[in-house]
PDB file of C-alpha atoms in Angstrom:
ATOM      1  CA  MET A   1      50.395 -34.775 -92.544  1.00  0.00           C
ATOM      2  CA  GLU A   2      49.720 -34.096 -88.881  1.00  0.00           C
ATOM      3  CA  SER A   3      51.034 -30.518 -89.096  1.00  0.00           C
ATOM      4  CA  ILE A   4      48.578 -29.749 -91.917  1.00  0.00           C
ATOM      5  CA  MET A   5      45.682 -30.599 -89.608  1.00  0.00           C
ATOM      6  CA  LEU A   6      46.984 -28.068 -87.094  1.00  0.00           C
ATOM      7  CA  VAL A   7      46.695 -25.166 -89.574  1.00  0.00           C
ATOM      8  CA  PRO A   8      43.438 -23.810 -91.063  1.00  0.00           C
ATOM      9  CA  PRO A   9      43.375 -23.734 -94.899  1.00  0.00           C
ATOM     10  CA  TRP A  10      43.087 -19.941 -95.084  1.00  0.00           C
ATOM     11  CA  LEU A  11      46.124 -19.089 -92.948  1.00  0.00           C
ATOM     12  CA  GLU A  12      48.859 -19.587 -95.537  1.00  0.00           C
ATOM     13  CA  ARG A  13      46.851 -17.535 -98.048  1.00  0.00           C
ATOM     14  CA  LEU A  14      46.562 -14.770 -95.453  1.00  0.00           C
ATOM     15  CA  LEU A  15      50.324 -14.702 -94.916  1.00  0.00           C
ATOM     16  CA  GLN A  16      51.023 -14.616 -98.668  1.00  0.00           C
ATOM     17  CA  THR A  17      48.384 -12.047 -99.630  1.00  0.00           C
ATOM     18  CA  PRO A  18      49.593  -8.543-100.557  1.00  0.00           C
ATOM     19  CA  PHE A  19      47.579  -5.865 -98.772  1.00  0.00           C
ATOM     20  CA  PHE A  20      47.053  -2.098 -99.130  1.00  0.00           C
ATOM     21  CA  ASN A  21      46.874  -1.994-102.903  1.00  0.00           C
ATOM     22  CA  VAL A  22      44.198   0.276-104.372  1.00  0.00           C
ATOM     23  CA  CYS A  23      40.947  -1.518-105.143  1.00  0.00           C
ATOM     24  CA  ARG A  24      40.377  -1.998-108.881  1.00  0.00           C
ATOM     25  CA  ILE A  25      36.627  -1.408-108.493  1.00  0.00           C
ATOM     26  CA  HIS A  26      36.535   1.429-105.957  1.00  0.00           C
ATOM     27  CA  GLY A  27      39.814   3.164-106.739  1.00  0.00           C
ATOM     28  CA  ASP A  28      38.304   6.641-106.606  1.00  0.00           C
ATOM     29  CA  ALA A  29      36.666   6.157-103.214  1.00  0.00           C
ATOM     30  CA  ALA A  30      38.089   7.459 -99.944  1.00  0.00           C
ATOM     31  CA  ARG A  31      38.565   4.014 -98.337  1.00  0.00           C
ATOM     32  CA  SER A  32      39.784   2.105-101.385  1.00  0.00           C
ATOM     33  CA  GLU A  33      42.843   0.383 -99.885  1.00  0.00           C
ATOM     34  CA  CYS A  34      42.584  -3.403 -99.838  1.00  0.00           C
ATOM     35  CA  ASN A  35      43.117  -4.287 -96.180  1.00  0.00           C
ATOM     36  CA  MET A  36      40.355  -6.871 -95.654  1.00  0.00           C
ATOM     37  CA  PHE A  37      40.639 -10.670 -95.813  1.00  0.00           C
ATOM     38  CA  CYS A  38      37.725 -13.108 -95.940  1.00  0.00           C
ATOM     39  CA  LEU A  39      38.164 -16.369 -94.046  1.00  0.00           C
ATOM     40  CA  ASP A  40      35.082 -17.993 -95.554  1.00  0.00           C
ATOM     41  CA  CYS A  41      36.165 -17.382 -99.157  1.00  0.00           C
ATOM     42  CA  ASN A  42      39.619 -18.827 -98.422  1.00  0.00           C
ATOM     43  CA  ASN A  43      38.559 -21.793 -96.288  1.00  0.00           C
ATOM     44  CA  ASN A  44      39.029 -24.491 -98.900  1.00  0.00           C
ATOM     45  CA  ASN A  45      42.010 -25.849-100.765  1.00  0.00           C
ATOM     46  CA  ASN A  46      40.604 -25.336-104.259  1.00  0.00           C
ATOM     47  CA  ASN A  47      39.568 -21.702-104.079  1.00  0.00           C
ATOM     48  CA  ASN A  48      40.840 -19.903-107.169  1.00  0.00           C
ATOM     49  CA  ASN A  49      38.228 -17.141-107.475  1.00  0.00           C
ATOM     50  CA  ASN A  50      38.839 -13.450-106.965  1.00  0.00           C
ATOM     51  CA  ASN A  51      36.835 -13.403-103.726  1.00  0.00           C
ATOM     52  CA  GLY A  52      39.910 -14.870-102.029  1.00  0.00           C
ATOM     53  CA  ASP A  53      41.986 -11.747-102.662  1.00  0.00           C
ATOM     54  CA  ALA A  54      42.363  -8.776-100.345  1.00  0.00           C
ATOM     55  CA  PHE A  55      39.525  -6.281-100.745  1.00  0.00           C
ATOM     56  CA  CYS A  56      38.428  -2.852 -99.564  1.00  0.00           C
ATOM     57  CA  PHE A  57      35.742  -1.538 -97.231  1.00  0.00           C
ATOM     58  CA  TYR A  58      33.181  -1.189-100.029  1.00  0.00           C
ATOM     59  CA  CYS A  59      33.802  -4.689-101.401  1.00  0.00           C
ATOM     60  CA  ARG A  60      33.076  -6.062 -97.965  1.00  0.00           C
ATOM     61  CA  SER A  61      29.621  -4.504 -97.967  1.00  0.00           C
ATOM     62  CA  SER A  62      28.741  -5.839-101.407  1.00  0.00           C
ATOM     63  CA  ARG A  63      30.501  -9.234-101.640  1.00  0.00           C
ATOM     64  CA  HIS A  64      31.329 -10.359 -98.092  1.00  0.00           C
ATOM     65  CA  LYS A  65      28.457  -8.956 -96.057  1.00  0.00           C
ATOM     66  CA  ASP A  66      27.726 -12.104 -94.030  1.00  0.00           C
ATOM     67  CA  HIS A  67      31.238 -13.568 -94.136  1.00  0.00           C
ATOM     68  CA  GLN A  68      33.900 -13.829 -91.462  1.00  0.00           C
ATOM     69  CA  VAL A  69      36.363 -11.035 -92.258  1.00  0.00           C
ATOM     70  CA  ILE A  70      39.479  -9.720 -90.517  1.00  0.00           C
ATOM     71  CA  GLN A  71      41.136  -6.361 -91.094  1.00  0.00           C
ATOM     72  CA  ILE A  72      44.879  -6.010 -91.639  1.00  0.00           C
ATOM     73  CA  ARG A  73      46.740  -2.937 -90.416  1.00  0.00           C
ATOM     74  CA  ARG A  74      50.198  -1.482 -90.998  1.00  0.00           C
ATOM     75  CA  SER A  75      53.077  -0.689 -88.681  1.00  0.00           C
ATOM     76  CA  SER A  76      56.319   0.572 -90.193  1.00  0.00           C
ATOM     77  CA  TYR A  77      55.473  -1.025 -93.549  1.00  0.00           C
ATOM     78  CA  HIS A  78      54.751  -4.405 -91.975  1.00  0.00           C
ATOM     79  CA  ASP A  79      51.340  -6.060 -91.801  1.00  0.00           C
ATOM     80  CA  VAL A  80      49.782  -6.595 -88.377  1.00  0.00           C
ATOM     81  CA  VAL A  81      46.457  -7.848 -87.069  1.00  0.00           C
ATOM     82  CA  ARG A  82      44.716  -6.976 -83.835  1.00  0.00           C
ATOM     83  CA  VAL A  83      44.772  -9.667 -81.174  1.00  0.00           C
ATOM     84  CA  VAL A  84      41.077  -9.182 -80.396  1.00  0.00           C
ATOM     85  CA  GLU A  85      40.248 -10.199 -83.974  1.00  0.00           C
ATOM     86  CA  ILE A  86      42.685 -13.011 -84.670  1.00  0.00           C
ATOM     87  CA  GLN A  87      42.339 -14.797 -81.321  1.00  0.00           C
ATOM     88  CA  LYS A  88      38.708 -15.571 -82.188  1.00  0.00           C
ATOM     89  CA  VAL A  89      39.792 -17.806 -85.071  1.00  0.00           C
ATOM     90  CA  LEU A  90      43.353 -18.937 -84.210  1.00  0.00           C
ATOM     91  CA  ASP A  91      45.283 -20.240 -81.230  1.00  0.00           C
ATOM     92  CA  ILE A  92      47.914 -17.503 -81.106  1.00  0.00           C
ATOM     93  CA  SER A  93      49.687 -18.788 -78.003  1.00  0.00           C
ATOM     94  CA  GLY A  94      53.465 -18.539 -78.227  1.00  0.00           C
ATOM     95  CA  VAL A  95      53.446 -15.487 -80.540  1.00  0.00           C
ATOM     96  CA  GLN A  96      54.865 -12.166 -79.320  1.00  0.00           C
ATOM     97  CA  THR A  97      52.343  -9.313 -79.092  1.00  0.00           C
ATOM     98  CA  TYR A  98      52.947  -5.570 -79.059  1.00  0.00           C
ATOM     99  CA  VAL A  99      50.926  -2.504 -78.073  1.00  0.00           C
ATOM    100  CA  ILE A 100      50.847  -0.084 -80.993  1.00  0.00           C
ATOM    101  CA  ASN A 101      48.536   2.926 -81.102  1.00  0.00           C
ATOM    102  CA  SER A 102      46.754   1.708 -77.963  1.00  0.00           C
ATOM    103  CA  ALA A 103      45.878  -1.669 -79.526  1.00  0.00           C
ATOM    104  CA  ARG A 104      47.509  -5.042 -78.913  1.00  0.00           C
ATOM    105  CA  VAL A 105      48.658  -6.508 -82.223  1.00  0.00           C
ATOM    106  CA  MET A 106      50.900  -9.187 -83.684  1.00  0.00           C
ATOM    107  CA  PHE A 107      52.846  -9.308 -86.920  1.00  0.00           C
ATOM    108  CA  LEU A 108      51.797 -11.563 -89.771  1.00  0.00           C
ATOM    109  CA  ASN A 109      55.274 -12.404 -91.016  1.00  0.00           C
ATOM    110  CA  GLU A 110      58.922 -12.353 -90.015  1.00  0.00           C
ATOM    111  CA  ARG A 111      60.659  -8.966 -90.073  1.00  0.00           C
ATOM    112  CA  PRO A 112      64.336  -8.457 -90.930  1.00  0.00           C
ATOM    113  CA  GLN A 113      66.530  -7.126 -88.151  1.00  0.00           C
ATOM    114  CA  PRO A 114      70.210  -6.770 -87.245  1.00  0.00           C
ATOM    115  CA  LYS A 115      71.852  -9.684 -85.463  1.00  0.00           C
ATOM    116  CA  SER A 116      70.795 -10.020 -81.841  1.00  0.00           C
ATOM    117  CA  GLY A 117      73.443  -9.105 -79.329  1.00  0.00           C
ATOM    118  CA  LYS A 118      74.813 -11.419 -76.686  1.00  0.00           C
ATOM    119  CA  GLY A 119      72.773 -11.864 -73.576  1.00  0.00           C
ATOM    120  CA  VAL A 120      69.379 -11.388 -75.242  1.00  0.00           C
ATOM    121  CA  PRO A 121      67.018 -13.381 -73.013  1.00  0.00           C
ATOM    122  CA  HIS A 122      64.259 -14.181 -75.509  1.00  0.00           C
ATOM    123  CA  ILE A 123      64.515 -14.877 -79.240  1.00  0.00           C
ATOM    124  CA  CYS A 124      62.222 -16.304 -81.927  1.00  0.00           C
ATOM    125  CA  GLU A 125      62.829 -20.025 -82.394  1.00  0.00           C
ATOM    126  CA  ILE A 126      62.632 -19.702 -86.185  1.00  0.00           C
ATOM    127  CA  CYS A 127      64.257 -16.438 -87.289  1.00  0.00           C
ATOM    128  CA  GLY A 128      66.234 -15.531 -84.146  1.00  0.00           C
ATOM    129  CA  ARG A 129      64.605 -12.120 -83.733  1.00  0.00           C
ATOM    130  CA  SER A 130      64.907 -10.693 -80.215  1.00  0.00           C
ATOM    131  CA  LEU A 131      61.620 -10.663 -78.296  1.00  0.00           C
ATOM    132  CA  LEU A 132      60.392  -8.563 -75.391  1.00  0.00           C
ATOM    133  CA  ASP A 133      58.756 -11.437 -73.555  1.00  0.00           C
ATOM    134  CA  PRO A 134      59.229 -15.212 -73.165  1.00  0.00           C
ATOM    135  CA  PHE A 135      57.302 -16.169 -76.314  1.00  0.00           C
ATOM    136  CA  ARG A 136      58.420 -18.744 -78.875  1.00  0.00           C
ATOM    137  CA  PHE A 137      57.708 -16.879 -82.117  1.00  0.00           C
ATOM    138  CA  CYS A 138      57.872 -13.310 -83.409  1.00  0.00           C
ATOM    139  CA  SER A 139      54.969 -13.656 -85.850  1.00  0.00           C
ATOM    140  CA  LEU A 140      52.204 -15.916 -87.137  1.00  0.00           C
ATOM    141  CA  GLY A 141      54.433 -16.861 -90.066  1.00  0.00           C
ATOM    142  CA  CYS A 142      57.221 -18.097 -87.795  1.00  0.00           C
ATOM    143  CA  LYS A 143      54.754 -20.114 -85.745  1.00  0.00           C
ATOM    144  CA  LEU A 144      53.525 -21.721 -88.966  1.00  0.00           C
ATOM    145  CA  VAL A 145      57.100 -22.719 -89.831  1.00  0.00           C
ATOM    146  CA  GLY A 146      57.547 -24.100 -86.308  1.00  0.00           C
ATOM    147  CA  ILE A 147      54.405 -26.218 -86.597  1.00  0.00           C
ATOM    148  CA  LYS A 148      55.506 -27.675 -89.921  1.00  0.00           C
ATOM    149  CA  ARG A 149      59.016 -28.299 -88.633  1.00  0.00           C
ATOM    150  CA  ASN A 150      58.304 -29.708 -85.174  1.00  0.00           C
ATOM    151  CA  GLY A 151      54.571 -30.309 -84.889  1.00  0.00           C
ATOM    152  CA  ASP A 152      54.615 -29.237 -81.218  1.00  0.00           C
ATOM    153  CA  ALA A 153      52.219 -26.291 -81.572  1.00  0.00           C
ATOM    154  CA  SER A 154      48.836 -25.659 -83.144  1.00  0.00           C
ATOM    155  CA  PHE A 155      46.645 -22.886 -84.545  1.00  0.00           C
ATOM    156  CA  VAL A 156      43.458 -24.801 -83.795  1.00  0.00           C
ATOM    157  CA  LEU A 157      41.420 -23.340 -80.958  1.00  0.00           C
ATOM    158  CA  ASP A 158      40.051 -25.542 -78.206  1.00  0.00           C
ATOM    159  CA  GLY A 159      37.660 -24.601 -75.437  1.00  0.00           C
ATOM    160  CA  LYS A 160      40.353 -23.387 -73.015  1.00  0.00           C
ATOM    161  CA  ASN A 161      42.715 -21.558 -75.341  1.00  0.00           C
ATOM    162  CA  ASN A 162      40.433 -18.626 -76.059  1.00  0.00           C
ATOM    163  CA  GLU A 163      40.063 -17.794 -72.357  1.00  0.00           C
ATOM    164  CA  ALA A 164      43.768 -18.159 -71.597  1.00  0.00           C
ATOM    165  CA  LEU A 165      45.124 -15.973 -74.420  1.00  0.00           C
ATOM    166  CA  THR A 166      44.404 -12.617 -72.838  1.00  0.00           C
ATOM    167  CA  MET A 167      45.774 -13.642 -69.443  1.00  0.00           C
ATOM    168  CA  GLU A 168      48.919 -15.003 -71.103  1.00  0.00           C
ATOM    169  CA  GLY A 169      49.581 -11.660 -72.741  1.00  0.00           C
ATOM    170  CA  ILE A 170      49.000  -9.723 -69.537  1.00  0.00           C
ATOM    171  CA  SER A 171      51.154 -11.987 -67.365  1.00  0.00           C
ATOM    172  CA  SER A 172      53.965 -12.026 -69.892  1.00  0.00           C
ATOM    173  CA  ARG A 173      54.037  -8.246 -70.028  1.00  0.00           C
ATOM    174  CA  ARG A 174      54.145  -8.059 -66.243  1.00  0.00           C
ATOM    175  CA  SER A 175      57.021 -10.516 -66.099  1.00  0.00           C
ATOM    176  CA  SER A 176      58.834  -8.475 -68.710  1.00  0.00           C
ATOM    177  CA  ILE A 177      58.460  -5.292 -66.676  1.00  0.00           C
ATOM    178  CA  SER A 178      59.677  -6.991 -63.488  1.00  0.00           C
ATOM    179  CA  SER A 179      62.791  -8.282 -65.216  1.00  0.00           C
ATOM    180  CA  ARG A 180      63.522  -5.027 -67.033  1.00  0.00           C
ATOM    181  CA  ASN A 181      66.281  -4.001 -64.631  1.00  0.00           C
ATOM    182  CA  HIS A 182      68.176  -7.217 -65.383  1.00  0.00           C
ATOM    183  CA  HIS A 183      68.043  -6.822 -69.140  1.00  0.00           C
ATOM    184  CA  HIS A 184      67.965  -3.041 -69.486  1.00  0.00           C
ATOM    185  CA  HIS A 185      70.013  -2.764 -72.659  1.00  0.00           C
ATOM    186  CA  HIS A 186      67.970  -5.320 -74.611  1.00  0.00           C
ATOM    187  CA  HIS A 187      64.606  -3.909 -73.585  1.00  0.00           C
ATOM    188  CA  GLN A 188      65.656  -0.348 -74.306  1.00  0.00           C
ATOM    189  CA  GLN A 189      66.623  -1.311 -77.844  1.00  0.00           C
ATOM    190  CA  GLU A 190      63.325  -3.133 -78.443  1.00  0.00           C
ATOM    191  CA  GLU A 191      61.251  -0.334 -76.921  1.00  0.00           C
ATOM    192  CA  GLU A 192      62.890   2.260 -79.147  1.00  0.00           C
ATOM    193  CA  GLU A 193      61.790   0.179 -82.109  1.00  0.00           C
ATOM    194  CA  LEU A 194      58.214   0.060 -80.845  1.00  0.00           C
ATOM    195  CA  HIS A 195      58.332   3.796 -80.260  1.00  0.00           C
ATOM    196  CA  ASN A 196      59.006   4.255 -83.969  1.00  0.00           C
ATOM    197  CA  GLU A 197      56.253   1.832 -84.916  1.00  0.00           C
ATOM    198  CA  GLY A 198      53.548   3.014 -82.599  1.00  0.00           C
ATOM    199  CA  SER A 199      52.404   5.913 -80.517  1.00  0.00           C
ATOM    200  CA  PRO A 200      54.870   7.609 -78.138  1.00  0.00           C
ATOM    201  CA  GLN A 201      52.308   7.414 -75.340  1.00  0.00           C
ATOM    202  CA  ASN A 202      52.598   3.628 -75.265  1.00  0.00           C
ATOM    203  CA  ILE A 203      56.252   3.651 -74.274  1.00  0.00           C
ATOM    204  CA  TYR A 204      57.130   4.615 -70.726  1.00  0.00           C
ATOM    205  CA  THR A 205      60.095   6.960 -70.555  1.00  0.00           C
ATOM    206  CA  PRO A 206      61.537   7.575 -67.057  1.00  0.00           C
ATOM    207  CA  PRO A 207      61.736  11.264 -66.182  1.00  0.00           C
ATOM    208  CA  THR A 208      65.168  12.827 -66.260  1.00  0.00           C
ATOM    209  CA  LEU A 209      66.278  13.815 -62.787  1.00  0.00           C
ATOM    210  CA  SER A 210      68.391  16.918 -62.454  1.00  0.00           C
ATOM    211  CA  ASN A 211      71.272  16.902 -59.998  1.00  0.00           C
ATOM    212  CA  THR A 212      71.685  20.648 -60.079  1.00  0.00           C
ATOM    213  CA  ARG A 213      69.996  22.672 -57.369  1.00  0.00           C
ATOM    214  CA  ARG A 214      69.912  26.426 -56.892  1.00  0.00           C
ATOM    215  CA  ARG A 215      71.738  27.323 -53.683  1.00  0.00           C
ATOM    216  CA  LYS A 216      70.952  30.473 -51.784  1.00  0.00           C
ATOM    217  CA  GLY A 217      73.287  32.203 -49.337  1.00  0.00           C
ATOM    218  CA  ILE A 218      75.603  35.106 -48.714  1.00  0.00           C
ATOM    219  CA  PRO A 219      78.230  35.344 -51.422  1.00  0.00           C
ATOM    220  CA  HIS A 220      81.810  35.111 -50.220  1.00  0.00           C
ATOM    221  CA  ARG A 221      84.202  37.621 -51.679  1.00  0.00           C
ATOM    222  CA  ALA A 222      87.882  37.104 -52.108  1.00  0.00           C
ATOM    223  CA  PRO A 223      90.007  39.043 -49.573  1.00  0.00           C
ATOM    224  CA  PHE A 224      91.454  42.373 -50.732  1.00  0.00           C
ATOM    225  CA  GLY A 225      95.061  42.344 -51.589  1.00  0.00           C
ATOM    226  CA  SER A 226      97.427  44.126 -49.210  1.00  0.00           C
TER     227      SER A 226
END
C-alpha cells in the first residue's frame, strides 16, 4: 500500500497509453497525431471516459484548454518526454536522461537491448540495460517497477527535489565525461546508439589525426651501375 502512495494515479495510464495514432476527429488535419496526454483527466482511479486517451493538438485546444498536459515525443520508435516538462510533475531522480535533438529527454518504458558486456559500470536495476551515467533506472517504467518492488524511491515531488533535478543531470554528465577514458568501449557503444536516435551534433566525435606528413627535400637517386 505504501508504494501506491508514492505514484500519482495518472502515471501508469501514461506508460500504458499508445501514442502517435491518427486522431479520429481531426484525421485530415496537418497535426493529427495523438501525442498529448492530460494529467487532470487521468488523475483519478475511476476515469473511464475518452478524455483520458491520447489526443492531438486540436483536441487540446477544444477539450483540454485549461488542463495540465504533457507532450510525448518519439526517438527510434520509442516514446520519450522532455525533462523540462516531466520534472514539474514527477520526481524523476534516479532515471537516466539523454540529449536528443538538443533537448534532454527520458524514455517512458524499458527498451529491449542485447545483453550487456562484462565490465559495464552502470546498469538499470530492473531490466539490466547499460546506462551512460550512475543512475538507477533506464526509464520511468523501470522506476515504477522499482518503487513497487522495493519502496525505496518515489515519484512524489517535495520542495527540494525540483531544484536538485537539473543539477543532478549536469553533474552526472560531467562525471560520465571524466570517467570516459576508463570505460571507453562501453561509452562508445552507448553513444553510437544515441547518435542513431538523435542529432549527430549532440555526439562528440574526436577528430582523426593523420600520421602522414609531406616531406620536402632533394631526392636521392640510386647510383649508376658500373
